[in-house]
XYZ file of C-alpha atoms in Angstrom:
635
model
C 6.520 81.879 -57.040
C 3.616 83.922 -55.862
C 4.552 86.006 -52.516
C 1.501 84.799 -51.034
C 2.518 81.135 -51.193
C 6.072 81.888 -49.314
C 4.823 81.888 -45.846
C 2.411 78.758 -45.962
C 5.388 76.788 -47.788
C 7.698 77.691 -45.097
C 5.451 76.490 -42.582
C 4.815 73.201 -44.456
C 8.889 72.827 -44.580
C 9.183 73.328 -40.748
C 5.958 71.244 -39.755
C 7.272 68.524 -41.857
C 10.730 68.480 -40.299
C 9.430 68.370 -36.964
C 6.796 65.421 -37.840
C 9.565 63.611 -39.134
C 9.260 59.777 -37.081
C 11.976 58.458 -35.294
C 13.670 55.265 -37.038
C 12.676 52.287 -34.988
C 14.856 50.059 -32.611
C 14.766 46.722 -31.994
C 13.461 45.483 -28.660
C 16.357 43.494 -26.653
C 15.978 39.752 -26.341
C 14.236 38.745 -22.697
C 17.767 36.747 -21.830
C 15.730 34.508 -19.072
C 17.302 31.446 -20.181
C 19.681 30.518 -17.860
C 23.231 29.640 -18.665
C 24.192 26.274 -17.879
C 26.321 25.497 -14.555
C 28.236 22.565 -13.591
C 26.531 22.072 -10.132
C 24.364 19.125 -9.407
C 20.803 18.952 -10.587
C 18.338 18.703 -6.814
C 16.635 15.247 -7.934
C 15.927 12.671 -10.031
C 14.069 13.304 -13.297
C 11.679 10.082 -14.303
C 11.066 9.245 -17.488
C 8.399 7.095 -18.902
C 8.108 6.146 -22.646
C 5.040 4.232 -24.129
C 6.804 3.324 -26.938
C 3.918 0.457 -27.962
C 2.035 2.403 -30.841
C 3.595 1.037 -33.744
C 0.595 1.539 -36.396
C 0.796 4.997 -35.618
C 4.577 5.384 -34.681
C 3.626 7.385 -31.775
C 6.072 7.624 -28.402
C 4.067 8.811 -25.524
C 6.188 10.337 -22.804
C 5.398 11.206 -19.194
C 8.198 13.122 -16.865
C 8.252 13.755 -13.129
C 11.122 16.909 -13.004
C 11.913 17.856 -9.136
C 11.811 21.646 -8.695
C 13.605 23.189 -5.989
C 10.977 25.200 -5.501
C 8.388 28.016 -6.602
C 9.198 30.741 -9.717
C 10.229 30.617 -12.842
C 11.794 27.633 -14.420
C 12.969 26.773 -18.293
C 12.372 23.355 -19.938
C 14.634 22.943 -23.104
C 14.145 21.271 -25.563
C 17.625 19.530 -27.015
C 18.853 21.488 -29.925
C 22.324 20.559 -30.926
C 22.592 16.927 -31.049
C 26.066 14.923 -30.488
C 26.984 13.099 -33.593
C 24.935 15.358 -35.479
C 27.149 18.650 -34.862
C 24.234 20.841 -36.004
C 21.091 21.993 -34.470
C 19.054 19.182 -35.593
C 16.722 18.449 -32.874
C 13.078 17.576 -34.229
C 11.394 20.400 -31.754
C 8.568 20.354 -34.393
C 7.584 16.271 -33.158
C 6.278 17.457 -30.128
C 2.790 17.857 -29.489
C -0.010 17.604 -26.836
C 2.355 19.210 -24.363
C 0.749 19.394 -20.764
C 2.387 20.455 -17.776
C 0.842 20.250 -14.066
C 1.450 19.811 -10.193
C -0.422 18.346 -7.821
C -2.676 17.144 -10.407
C -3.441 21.148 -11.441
C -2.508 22.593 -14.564
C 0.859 24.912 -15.224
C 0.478 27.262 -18.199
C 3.651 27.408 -20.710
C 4.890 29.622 -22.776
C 6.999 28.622 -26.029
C 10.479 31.425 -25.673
C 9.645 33.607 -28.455
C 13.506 33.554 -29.362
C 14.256 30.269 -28.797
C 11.805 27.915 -30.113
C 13.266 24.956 -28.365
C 12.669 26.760 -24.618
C 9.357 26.610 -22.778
C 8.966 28.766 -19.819
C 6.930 27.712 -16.579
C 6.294 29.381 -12.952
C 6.285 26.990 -10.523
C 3.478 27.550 -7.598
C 4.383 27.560 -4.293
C 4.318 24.134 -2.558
C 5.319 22.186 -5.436
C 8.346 19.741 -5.533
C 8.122 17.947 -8.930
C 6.081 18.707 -11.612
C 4.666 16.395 -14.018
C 5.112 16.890 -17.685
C 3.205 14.576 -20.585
C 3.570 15.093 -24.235
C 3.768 13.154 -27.522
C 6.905 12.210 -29.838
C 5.542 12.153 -33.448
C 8.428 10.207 -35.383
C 7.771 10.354 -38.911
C 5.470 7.833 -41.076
C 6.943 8.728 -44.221
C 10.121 9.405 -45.378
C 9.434 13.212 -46.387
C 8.770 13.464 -43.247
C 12.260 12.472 -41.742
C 13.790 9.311 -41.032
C 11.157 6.277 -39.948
C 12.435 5.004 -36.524
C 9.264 3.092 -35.713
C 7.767 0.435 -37.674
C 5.727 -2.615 -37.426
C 8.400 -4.915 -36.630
C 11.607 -2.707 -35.126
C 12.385 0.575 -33.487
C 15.178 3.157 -32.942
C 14.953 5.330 -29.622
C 16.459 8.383 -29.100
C 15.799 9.230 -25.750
C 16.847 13.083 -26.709
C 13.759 13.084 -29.338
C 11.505 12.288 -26.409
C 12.413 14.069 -23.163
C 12.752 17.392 -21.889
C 15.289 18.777 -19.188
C 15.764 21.677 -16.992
C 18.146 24.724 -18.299
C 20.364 25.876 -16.022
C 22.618 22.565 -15.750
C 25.450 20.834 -17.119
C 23.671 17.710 -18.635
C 26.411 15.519 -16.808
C 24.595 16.801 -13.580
C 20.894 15.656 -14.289
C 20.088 12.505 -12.836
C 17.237 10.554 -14.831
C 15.622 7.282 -14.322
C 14.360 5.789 -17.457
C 11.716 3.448 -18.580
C 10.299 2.337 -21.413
C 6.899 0.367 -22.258
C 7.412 -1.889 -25.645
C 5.511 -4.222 -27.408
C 4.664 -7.335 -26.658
C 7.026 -10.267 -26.835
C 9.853 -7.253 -28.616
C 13.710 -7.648 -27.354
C 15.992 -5.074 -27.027
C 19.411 -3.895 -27.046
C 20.699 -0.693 -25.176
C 24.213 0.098 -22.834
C 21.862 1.681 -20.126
C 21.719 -1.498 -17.310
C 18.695 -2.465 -16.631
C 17.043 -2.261 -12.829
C 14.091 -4.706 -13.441
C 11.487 -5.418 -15.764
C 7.918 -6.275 -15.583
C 6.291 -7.823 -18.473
C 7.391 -5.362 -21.357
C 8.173 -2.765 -18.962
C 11.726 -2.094 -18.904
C 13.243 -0.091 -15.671
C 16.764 1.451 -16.501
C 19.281 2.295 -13.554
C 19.786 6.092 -13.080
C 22.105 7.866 -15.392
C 22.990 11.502 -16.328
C 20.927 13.000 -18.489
C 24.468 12.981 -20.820
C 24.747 9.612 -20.858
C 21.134 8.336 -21.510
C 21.085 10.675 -24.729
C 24.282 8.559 -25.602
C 22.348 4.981 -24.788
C 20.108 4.527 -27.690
C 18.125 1.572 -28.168
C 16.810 -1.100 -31.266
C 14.029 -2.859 -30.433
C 12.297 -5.921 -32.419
C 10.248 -8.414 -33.451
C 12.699 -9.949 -34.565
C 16.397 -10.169 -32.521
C 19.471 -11.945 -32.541
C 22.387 -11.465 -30.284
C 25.852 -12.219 -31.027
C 28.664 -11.902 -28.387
C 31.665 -10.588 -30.166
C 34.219 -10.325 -27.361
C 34.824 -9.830 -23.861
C 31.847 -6.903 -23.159
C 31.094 -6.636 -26.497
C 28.079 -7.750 -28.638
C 25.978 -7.545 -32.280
C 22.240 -7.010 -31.226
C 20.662 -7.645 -34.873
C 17.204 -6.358 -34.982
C 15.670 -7.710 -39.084
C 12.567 -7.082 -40.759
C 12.150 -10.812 -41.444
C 13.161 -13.678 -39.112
C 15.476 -15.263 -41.784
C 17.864 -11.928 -42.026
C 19.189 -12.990 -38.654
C 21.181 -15.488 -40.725
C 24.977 -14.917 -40.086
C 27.589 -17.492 -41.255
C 30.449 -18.391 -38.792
C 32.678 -16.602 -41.675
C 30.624 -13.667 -40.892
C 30.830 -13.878 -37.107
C 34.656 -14.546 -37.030
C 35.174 -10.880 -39.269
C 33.222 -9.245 -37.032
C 34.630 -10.613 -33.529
C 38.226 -10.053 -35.479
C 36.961 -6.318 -36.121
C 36.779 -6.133 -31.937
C 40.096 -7.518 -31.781
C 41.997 -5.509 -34.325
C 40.418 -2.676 -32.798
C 41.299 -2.763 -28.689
C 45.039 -3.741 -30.687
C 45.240 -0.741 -32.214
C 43.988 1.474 -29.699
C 45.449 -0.218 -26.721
C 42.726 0.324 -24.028
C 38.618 0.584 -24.001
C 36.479 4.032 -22.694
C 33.605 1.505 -22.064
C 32.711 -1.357 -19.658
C 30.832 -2.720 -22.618
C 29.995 -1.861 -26.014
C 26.861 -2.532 -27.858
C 26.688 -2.564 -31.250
C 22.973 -2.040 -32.519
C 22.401 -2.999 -35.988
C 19.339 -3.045 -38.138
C 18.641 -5.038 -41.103
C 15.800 -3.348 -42.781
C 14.188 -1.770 -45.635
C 11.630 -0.049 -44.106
C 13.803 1.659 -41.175
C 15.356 4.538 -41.676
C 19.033 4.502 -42.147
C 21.502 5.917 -39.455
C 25.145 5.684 -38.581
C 25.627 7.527 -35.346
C 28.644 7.053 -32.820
C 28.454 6.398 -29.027
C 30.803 5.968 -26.200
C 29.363 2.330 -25.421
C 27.272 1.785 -28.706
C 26.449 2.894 -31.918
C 23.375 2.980 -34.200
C 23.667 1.307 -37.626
C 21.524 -0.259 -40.464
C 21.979 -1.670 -43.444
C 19.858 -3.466 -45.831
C 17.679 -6.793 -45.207
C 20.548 -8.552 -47.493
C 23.881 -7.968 -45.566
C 24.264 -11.471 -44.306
C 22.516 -13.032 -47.125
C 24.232 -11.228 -50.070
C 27.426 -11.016 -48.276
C 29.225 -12.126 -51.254
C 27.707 -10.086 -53.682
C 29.895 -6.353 -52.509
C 31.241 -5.188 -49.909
C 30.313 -1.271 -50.310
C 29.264 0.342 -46.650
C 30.475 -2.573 -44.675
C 33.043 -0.007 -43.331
C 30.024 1.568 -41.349
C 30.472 -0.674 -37.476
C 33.969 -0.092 -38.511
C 33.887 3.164 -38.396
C 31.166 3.967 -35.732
C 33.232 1.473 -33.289
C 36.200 3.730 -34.133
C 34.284 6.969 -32.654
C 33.958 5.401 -29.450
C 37.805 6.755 -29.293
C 37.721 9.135 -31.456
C 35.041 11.978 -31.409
C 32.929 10.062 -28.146
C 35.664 10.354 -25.205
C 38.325 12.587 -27.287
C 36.492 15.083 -28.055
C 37.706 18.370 -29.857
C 37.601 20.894 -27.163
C 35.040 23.637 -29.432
C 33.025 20.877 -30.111
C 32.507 20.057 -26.465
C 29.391 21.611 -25.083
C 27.814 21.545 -21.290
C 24.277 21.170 -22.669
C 22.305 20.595 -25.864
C 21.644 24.052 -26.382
C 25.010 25.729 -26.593
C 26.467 26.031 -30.060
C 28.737 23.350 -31.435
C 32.403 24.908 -32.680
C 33.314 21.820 -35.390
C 36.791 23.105 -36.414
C 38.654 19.957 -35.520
C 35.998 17.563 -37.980
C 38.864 16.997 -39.981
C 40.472 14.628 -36.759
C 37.048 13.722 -35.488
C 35.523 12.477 -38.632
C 38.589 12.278 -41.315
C 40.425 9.932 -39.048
C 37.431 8.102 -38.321
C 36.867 7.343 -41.987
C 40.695 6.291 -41.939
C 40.726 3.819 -39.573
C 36.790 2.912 -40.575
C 38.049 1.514 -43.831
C 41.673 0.303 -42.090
C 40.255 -1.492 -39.649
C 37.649 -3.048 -42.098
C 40.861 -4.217 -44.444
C 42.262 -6.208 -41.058
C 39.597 -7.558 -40.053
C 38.427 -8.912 -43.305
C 35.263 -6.843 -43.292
C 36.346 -6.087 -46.296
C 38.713 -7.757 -48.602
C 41.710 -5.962 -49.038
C 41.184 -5.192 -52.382
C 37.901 -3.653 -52.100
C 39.664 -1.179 -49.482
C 41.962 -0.106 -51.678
C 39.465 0.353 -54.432
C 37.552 2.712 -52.027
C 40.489 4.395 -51.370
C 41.499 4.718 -55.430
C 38.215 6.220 -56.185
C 38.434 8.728 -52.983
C 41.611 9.984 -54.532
C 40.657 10.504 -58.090
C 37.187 12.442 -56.639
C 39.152 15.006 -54.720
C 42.037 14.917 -57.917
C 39.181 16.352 -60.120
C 36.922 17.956 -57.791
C 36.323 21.320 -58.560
C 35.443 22.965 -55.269
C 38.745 22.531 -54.230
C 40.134 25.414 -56.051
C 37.745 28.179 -53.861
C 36.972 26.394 -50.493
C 39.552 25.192 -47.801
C 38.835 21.851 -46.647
C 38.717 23.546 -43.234
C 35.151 25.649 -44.316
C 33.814 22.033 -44.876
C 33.386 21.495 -41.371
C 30.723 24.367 -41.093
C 28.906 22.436 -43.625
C 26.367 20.687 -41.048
C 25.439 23.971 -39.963
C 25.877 25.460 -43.563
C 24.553 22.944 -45.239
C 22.317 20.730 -43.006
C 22.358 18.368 -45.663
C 20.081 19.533 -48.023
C 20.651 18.267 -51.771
C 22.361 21.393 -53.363
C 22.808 22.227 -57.113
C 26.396 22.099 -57.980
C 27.987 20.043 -54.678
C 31.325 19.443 -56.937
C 31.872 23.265 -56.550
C 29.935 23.974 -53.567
C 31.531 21.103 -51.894
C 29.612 18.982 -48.644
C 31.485 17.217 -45.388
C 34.662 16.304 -47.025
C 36.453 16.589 -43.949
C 35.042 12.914 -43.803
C 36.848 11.488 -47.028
C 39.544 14.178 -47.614
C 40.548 14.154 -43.944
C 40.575 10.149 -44.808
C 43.101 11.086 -47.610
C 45.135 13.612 -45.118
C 45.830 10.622 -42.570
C 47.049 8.546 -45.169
C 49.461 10.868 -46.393
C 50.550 11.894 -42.565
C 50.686 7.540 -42.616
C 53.085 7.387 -45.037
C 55.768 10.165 -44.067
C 55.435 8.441 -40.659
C 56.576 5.451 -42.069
C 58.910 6.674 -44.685
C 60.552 8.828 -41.902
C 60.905 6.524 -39.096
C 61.977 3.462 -42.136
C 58.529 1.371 -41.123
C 59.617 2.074 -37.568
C 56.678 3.924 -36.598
C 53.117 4.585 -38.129
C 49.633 6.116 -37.341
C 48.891 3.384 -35.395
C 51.318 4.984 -32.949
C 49.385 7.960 -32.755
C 46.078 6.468 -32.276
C 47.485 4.534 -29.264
C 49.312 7.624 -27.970
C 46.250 9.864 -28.465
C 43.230 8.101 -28.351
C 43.985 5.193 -25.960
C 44.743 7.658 -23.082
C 43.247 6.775 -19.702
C 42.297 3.554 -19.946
C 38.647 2.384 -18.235
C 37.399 5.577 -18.035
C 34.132 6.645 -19.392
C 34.308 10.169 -19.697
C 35.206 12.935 -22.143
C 38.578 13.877 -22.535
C 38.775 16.994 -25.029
C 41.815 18.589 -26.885
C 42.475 20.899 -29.451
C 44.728 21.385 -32.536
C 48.053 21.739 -30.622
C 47.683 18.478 -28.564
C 47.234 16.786 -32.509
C 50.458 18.467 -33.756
C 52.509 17.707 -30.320
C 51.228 13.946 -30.462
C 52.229 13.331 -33.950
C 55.665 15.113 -32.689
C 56.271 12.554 -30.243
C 55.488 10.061 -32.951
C 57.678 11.382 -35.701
C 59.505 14.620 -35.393
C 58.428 17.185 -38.033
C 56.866 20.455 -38.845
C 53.284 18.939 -38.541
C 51.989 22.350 -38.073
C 52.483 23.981 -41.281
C 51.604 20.584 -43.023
C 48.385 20.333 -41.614
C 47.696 24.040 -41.859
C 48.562 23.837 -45.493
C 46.321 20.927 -45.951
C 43.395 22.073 -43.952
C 43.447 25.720 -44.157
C 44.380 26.344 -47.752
C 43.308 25.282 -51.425
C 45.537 23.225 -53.551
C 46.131 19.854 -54.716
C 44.673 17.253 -52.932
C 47.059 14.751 -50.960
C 47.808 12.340 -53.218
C 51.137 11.601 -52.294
C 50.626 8.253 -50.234
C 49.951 6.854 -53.194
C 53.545 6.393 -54.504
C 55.103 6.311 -51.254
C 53.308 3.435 -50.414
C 54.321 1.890 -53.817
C 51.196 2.493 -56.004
C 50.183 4.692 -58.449
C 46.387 6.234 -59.543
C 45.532 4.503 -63.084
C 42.054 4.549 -65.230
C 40.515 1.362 -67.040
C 37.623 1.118 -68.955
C 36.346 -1.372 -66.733
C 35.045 -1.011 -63.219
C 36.344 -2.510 -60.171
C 34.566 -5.243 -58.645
C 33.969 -2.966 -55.645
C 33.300 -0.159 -57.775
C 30.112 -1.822 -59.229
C 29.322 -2.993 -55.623
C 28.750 0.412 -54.580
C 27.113 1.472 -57.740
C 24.585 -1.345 -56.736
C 24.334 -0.097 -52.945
C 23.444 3.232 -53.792
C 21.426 2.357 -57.108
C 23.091 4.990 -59.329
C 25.783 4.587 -62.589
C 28.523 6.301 -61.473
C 30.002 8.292 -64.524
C 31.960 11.033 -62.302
C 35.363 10.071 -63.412
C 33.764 9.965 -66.947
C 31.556 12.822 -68.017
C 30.922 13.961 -64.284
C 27.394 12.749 -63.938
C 25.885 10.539 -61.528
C 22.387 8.819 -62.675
C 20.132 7.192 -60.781
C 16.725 5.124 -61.688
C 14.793 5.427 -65.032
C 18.001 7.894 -66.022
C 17.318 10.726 -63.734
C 20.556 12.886 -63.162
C 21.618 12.619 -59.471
C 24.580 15.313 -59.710
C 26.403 16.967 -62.495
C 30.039 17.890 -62.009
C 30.750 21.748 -62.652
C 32.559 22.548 -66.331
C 31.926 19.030 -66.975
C 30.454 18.476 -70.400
C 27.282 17.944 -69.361
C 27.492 21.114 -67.354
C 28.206 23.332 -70.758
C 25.014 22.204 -72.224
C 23.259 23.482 -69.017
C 21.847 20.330 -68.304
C 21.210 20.573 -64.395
C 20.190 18.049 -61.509
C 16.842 16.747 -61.610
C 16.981 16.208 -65.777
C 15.874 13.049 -66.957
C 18.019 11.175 -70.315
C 14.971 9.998 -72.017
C 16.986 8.579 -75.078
C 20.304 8.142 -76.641
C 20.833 8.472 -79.749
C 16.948 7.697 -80.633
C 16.314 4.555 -78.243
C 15.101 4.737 -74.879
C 17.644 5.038 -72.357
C 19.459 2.250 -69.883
C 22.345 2.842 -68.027
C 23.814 -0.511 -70.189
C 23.027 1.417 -73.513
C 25.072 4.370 -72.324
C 27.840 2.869 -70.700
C 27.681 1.249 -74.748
C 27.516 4.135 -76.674
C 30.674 6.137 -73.988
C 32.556 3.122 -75.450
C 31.388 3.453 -79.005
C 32.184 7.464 -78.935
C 35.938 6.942 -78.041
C 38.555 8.269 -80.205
C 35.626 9.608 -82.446
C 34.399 12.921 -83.958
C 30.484 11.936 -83.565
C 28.637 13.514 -80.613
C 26.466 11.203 -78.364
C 22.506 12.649 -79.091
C 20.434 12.687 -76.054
C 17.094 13.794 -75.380
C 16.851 15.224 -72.035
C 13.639 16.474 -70.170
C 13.444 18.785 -67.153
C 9.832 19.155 -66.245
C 8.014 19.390 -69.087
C 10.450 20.760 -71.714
C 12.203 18.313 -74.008
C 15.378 19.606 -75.496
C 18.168 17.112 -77.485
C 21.790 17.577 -76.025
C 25.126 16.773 -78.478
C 27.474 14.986 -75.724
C 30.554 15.598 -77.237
C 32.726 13.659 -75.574
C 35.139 10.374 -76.712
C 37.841 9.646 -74.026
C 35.289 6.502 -73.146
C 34.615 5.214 -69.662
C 37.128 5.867 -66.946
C 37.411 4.368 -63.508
C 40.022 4.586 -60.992
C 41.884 1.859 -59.329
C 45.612 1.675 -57.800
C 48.081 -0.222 -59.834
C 51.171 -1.622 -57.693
C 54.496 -0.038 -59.270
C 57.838 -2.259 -58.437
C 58.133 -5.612 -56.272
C 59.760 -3.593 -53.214
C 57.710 -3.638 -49.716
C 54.790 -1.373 -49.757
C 53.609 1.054 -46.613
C 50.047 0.918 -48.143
C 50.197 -2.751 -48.154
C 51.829 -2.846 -44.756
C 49.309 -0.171 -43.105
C 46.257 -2.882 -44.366
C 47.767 -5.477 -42.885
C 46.131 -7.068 -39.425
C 48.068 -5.999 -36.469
C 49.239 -9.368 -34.957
């Protein structure tokens, strides 16, 4: 280097160090949302709903808040919705907000860090403000589900309304009403104050419990007492859907009955079930203290006879009203709809709810016997074979909502979804059958639902508890270590829990012919079923639904979202490939398909010849059976 250069490069060296920028830091959140307290609310919120624009499926909402006076105040939005435990609230279905007082405008301002806060300054002199904005359900599926149409409605007062942070929801006082169409009826749990015309006035409620009282209007309505306090409101798409047997009728009203039997005592002073018969409705299944939300198709009543698949949903939704509605895991329990949900204890809150969904259905005659223990056969060989098992604890399942949110995924037999649903199912009978095996028929589940969930009877509350109170009920029951049982189940991989199966005298068998329930669901859900074949499920015109990881399918790299074209040269049916599974057994001839994804054809050698498999329990021996005993009705 040339002396004359070592001077200027040294400068450049020490005038670069010292222009060297400071790495940025982030800005700290403006925390100006206030944490909720349990002290009362100072007023009564009203609520108005226009909920008469069914062409454009448009609810219209007007609210008069009471301030206690002038400065800042936060409107939220709600966020995490009960039932849904996830943040699932539709924040992006509100438009035209407007806020004012004293018939002047109030600007607002969205919380750049929460999305579902709006912040306002209330002027001096003001005691309510008045707040107007639009609920834009969806008008096509893509969209989200359709709870307007021409003929019925769902209303989710939580969709549609706005409430002041600060609170405990518990402590908000609102007074609803709602506007419907002409000549609609309706079916809530709120009681009503008065009505004029198709204005409906609702007595004042917390804001807690009016986000638990949903409502199904109609056109068409039919309602059904099923017991003392309890009743089926039916709303249809046609008039002649309304049609319910007396057969019908007496399994429903005997569903009420087996139900305040098994528990022992109600957390309601009536309970409404709301059920839609529709095809153009969105479908739902959501749990309530005094109601729940169900559909099902236009055909229940009429095609009664034809399957029995998903007529464990009232059962089941009835069921939370115990379990999950007024016992209520204690992370799960939440002062307002913005706080986090904690959903641990899913396992108890949905797994036993599937239980006694599809026990209760068996007593009651919901569903026939047989067709219970089919569902419960083909539960059992899905978790057997299922592959996610072998990585993820059932426990990590109950993130899933928030995981998940449930989006289709690409490989859900090794990702895994909610199983705490049908694997906790398969957990409660095992726990079941020690109980009874134990105690010699003595004592059962049924003890511990009475013991646990029938607690306090009459009142309408919440009553939380946590994973100790489980273990120290089912100690009272039957003595045992329940606490390294259920952590083995819940908290680590391994087999699934199978065992109830020969306790209670049965045994998990394959046939090459499907159960008549089997088929029933096939038809409910419109796919073939092939999982506990080749580990494919296919739905219409032969598009795969799901392929099972390392199944066969799965080594050709054939993927969700393909489409069988052909087998072996002829255009595809589900009846031609059910036909040429058969033909394949015991073989050495692959099954040719030609598969397209997109726009790429490829033909794909299923080499496969152990023909069609589907589960079912087969009864081993003549001695009594606990399974047999635990479907029986409770006299």
């Amino acid at each position: 280097m040339h002396p004359s250069l070592l001077v200027p490069l040294a400068l450049l060296l020490a005038t670069s160090a010292i222009a060297q920028p400071t790495p940025p830091q982030p800005l700290p959140i403006d925390a100006r949302i206030p944490a909720a307290r349990d002290i009362a609310y100072p007023g009564t919120i009203e609520i108005e709903v226009d909920a008469s624009d069914t062409a454009r499926a448009i609810f219209r909402v007007k609210q008069t808040i009471p301030v206690a006076g002038a400065g800042p105040l936060v409107l939220l939005y709600p966020e995490w919705l009960p039932g849904n435990h996830a943040p699932r609230g539709p924040i992006a279905s509100i438009a035209g907000l407007k806020i004012s007082a004293n018939r002047r405008p109030i600007a607002w301002r969205r919380d750049p860090a929460d999305v579902y806060a709006f912040h306002v300054n209330v002027p001096e002199g003001v005691e309510a403000i008045e707040v107007e904005f639009q609920h834009l359900s969806p008008t096509e599926p893509n969209q989200g589900r359709i709870v307007m149409t021409p003929d019925m409605m769902n209303v989710q007062w939580e969709k549609m309304t706005l409430y002041p942070a600060g609170y405990y929801v518990r402590n908000i006082e609102v007074a609803p009403t709602i506007i419907l169409p002409a000549g609609w009826q309706d079916a809530t749990s709120l009681d009503v104050a008065g009505k004029n015309g198709s204005r409906i006035a609702y007595a004042p409620v917390s804001y807690e419990t009016l986000v638990d009282s949903p409502m199904f209007a109609g056109r068409y309505f039919k309602e059904i007492p099923l017991g003392e306090d309890v009743d089926l409101n039916i709303v249809a798409d046609r008039p002649a859907d309304l049609a319910a047997t007396p057969a019908q009728i007496a399994a429903h009203k005997k569903l009420v009955e087996q139900a305040l039997k098994l528990f022992g005592s109600q957390h309601y002073d009536e309970y409404e079930f709301l059920l839609g018969l529709t095809d153009t409705m969105g479908g739902i299944g959501l749990e309530h203290l005094r109601s729940s939300e169900n559909t099902h198709p236009r055909t229940y009543f009429t095609e009664w006879n034809k399957g029995s698949a998903g007529r464990d949903l009232l059962a089941h939704e009835m069921t939370h009203s115990w379990n999950g509605k007024y016992r209520r895991p204690a992370d799960l329990f939440t002062p307002d709809y913005r706080m986090p949900m904690r959903d641990s204890l899913l396992w108890v809150y949905e797994g036993q709810t599937q239980y006694w969904g599809n026990i209760l259905s068996a007593r009651s005659g919901m569903m026939p016997v047989e067709d219970v223990k089919a569902e419960l056969a083909r539960t059992a060989a899905y978790y057997d074979i299922l592959p996610g098992r072998s990585w993820r604890p059932l426990i990590d399942t109950t993130n899933d909502p928030i995981v998940g949110a449930r989006r289709p995924k690409p490989w859900s037999s090794w990702q895994r979804s909610e199983d705490y649903y049908s694997e906790g199912m398969l957990i409660w009978l095992d726990v079941d059958s020690m109980i009874r095996q134990q105690t010699g028929g003595e004592r059962s589940l049924d003890d511990f639902a009475r013991a646990f969930f029938g607690i306090n009877p009459g009142h309408e509350g919440i009553a939380t508890y946590t994973l100790e109170d489980v273990v120290r009920t089912l100690n009272e029951v039957a003595p045992y270590d329940w606490a390294t049982y259920l952590n083995r189940r819940v908290e680590q991989t391994g087999e699934a829990p199978l065992e109830w199966i020969e306790r209670g005298g049965y045994r998990l068998v394959y046939s090459e012919t499907p159960t008549d329930y089997f088929k029933s669901r096939e038809k409910d859900r419109g796919i073939l079923d092939l999982t506990y074949t080749i580990g494919v499920t296919i739905g219409k015109e032969g598009e795969i639904e799901g392929v099972a990881w390392d199944s066969p399918l799965f080594d050709q790299g054939v993927t969700t979202g393909s489409k069988i074209v052909a087998i072996d040269g002829r255009a595809y049916s589900n009846d031609d490939f059910r036909r040429a599974i058969s033909a394949a057994k015991g073989g050495k001839q692959p099954i040719s398909l030609l598969v397209r994804k997109g726009d790429l054809y490829r033909i794909v050698a299923l080499d496969y010849h152990d023909g069609l498999r589907y589960p079912r329990l087969e009864r081993v021996g003549s001695g009594p059976s606990t399974l047999d005993a635990l479907l029986a009705p409770l006299p």
